[in-house]
Amino acid sequence: MISHHARRLLTVAAFSCLAGPLVADDGPFPSSDSGLQAEFLGRIRALNAPSAPIDLYSDERQADLDGIARKDDLFDPSSPGFGPEGVPSIALFIGPDCPDCDVALSELRQISQDLGIRVAVLNTTATNNAATMAALGLDILPSYVMRDRLIRGHMPAFVLHRYLTDTGG
């Protein structure tokens, strides 16, 4: 692997060969071609700059967050559910013909006890809950909603636990 300084030196040397003859006082670039010098230096800086991470899902994530914000009633303290009184940390959509719903409920009961959080349980047999689920783009039972994410389908307890205790740092 070529070191950072060696790469820069090779690039300058290669450019110097292409730039033509130089006068002794011109330095690495002819003084008459400052535009070319600026372009070259810009390209050198771009090679050395750390690349920005590409987030392919940023638009989808923002749409999810916007949908959650519009459905703030998901986190209504009076929603049916379990755990200590207060604002739910997570909402769980359940419904008929859902074998994973019982498992999800059981796992969330344990997480609720472990973390001392409230869980809202929204049965999609109620038309308003089914409409909310559809408005969020969720189409699989069980589905989970937290203030910062949507989860389609059953999620293992250890993953939910991590999501619910993650402080973003």
Coordinates of C-alpha atoms in Angstrom, one line a residue, residues 92-95 98-105 133 138-144 151-155:
L92 CA -47.2 -3.5 19.3
F93 CA -49.8 -4.3 16.6
I94 CA -51.4 -7.7 17.0
G95 CA -54.3 -9.4 15.3
C98 CA -50.9 -14.4 14.0
P99 CA -48.9 -17.2 15.6
D100 CA -46.0 -14.8 16.4
C101 CA -48.2 -12.3 18.2
D102 CA -48.4 -14.5 21.3
V103 CA -44.6 -14.8 21.3
A104 CA -44.2 -11.1 20.8
L105 CA -46.5 -10.3 23.7
M133 CA -51.0 0.3 10.9
L138 CA -46.9 -1.9 8.1
D139 CA -48.4 -5.0 6.6
I140 CA -47.2 -7.9 8.7
L141 CA -48.3 -8.9 12.2
P142 CA -46.8 -8.5 14.7
S143 CA -45.4 -5.0 14.0
Y144 CA -43.7 -2.7 16.4
I151 CA -40.4 -2.9 12.7
R152 CA -42.3 -5.2 10.4
G153 CA -42.7 -8.7 11.7
H154 CA -41.6 -10.5 14.8
M155 CA -38.3 -9.3 16.2

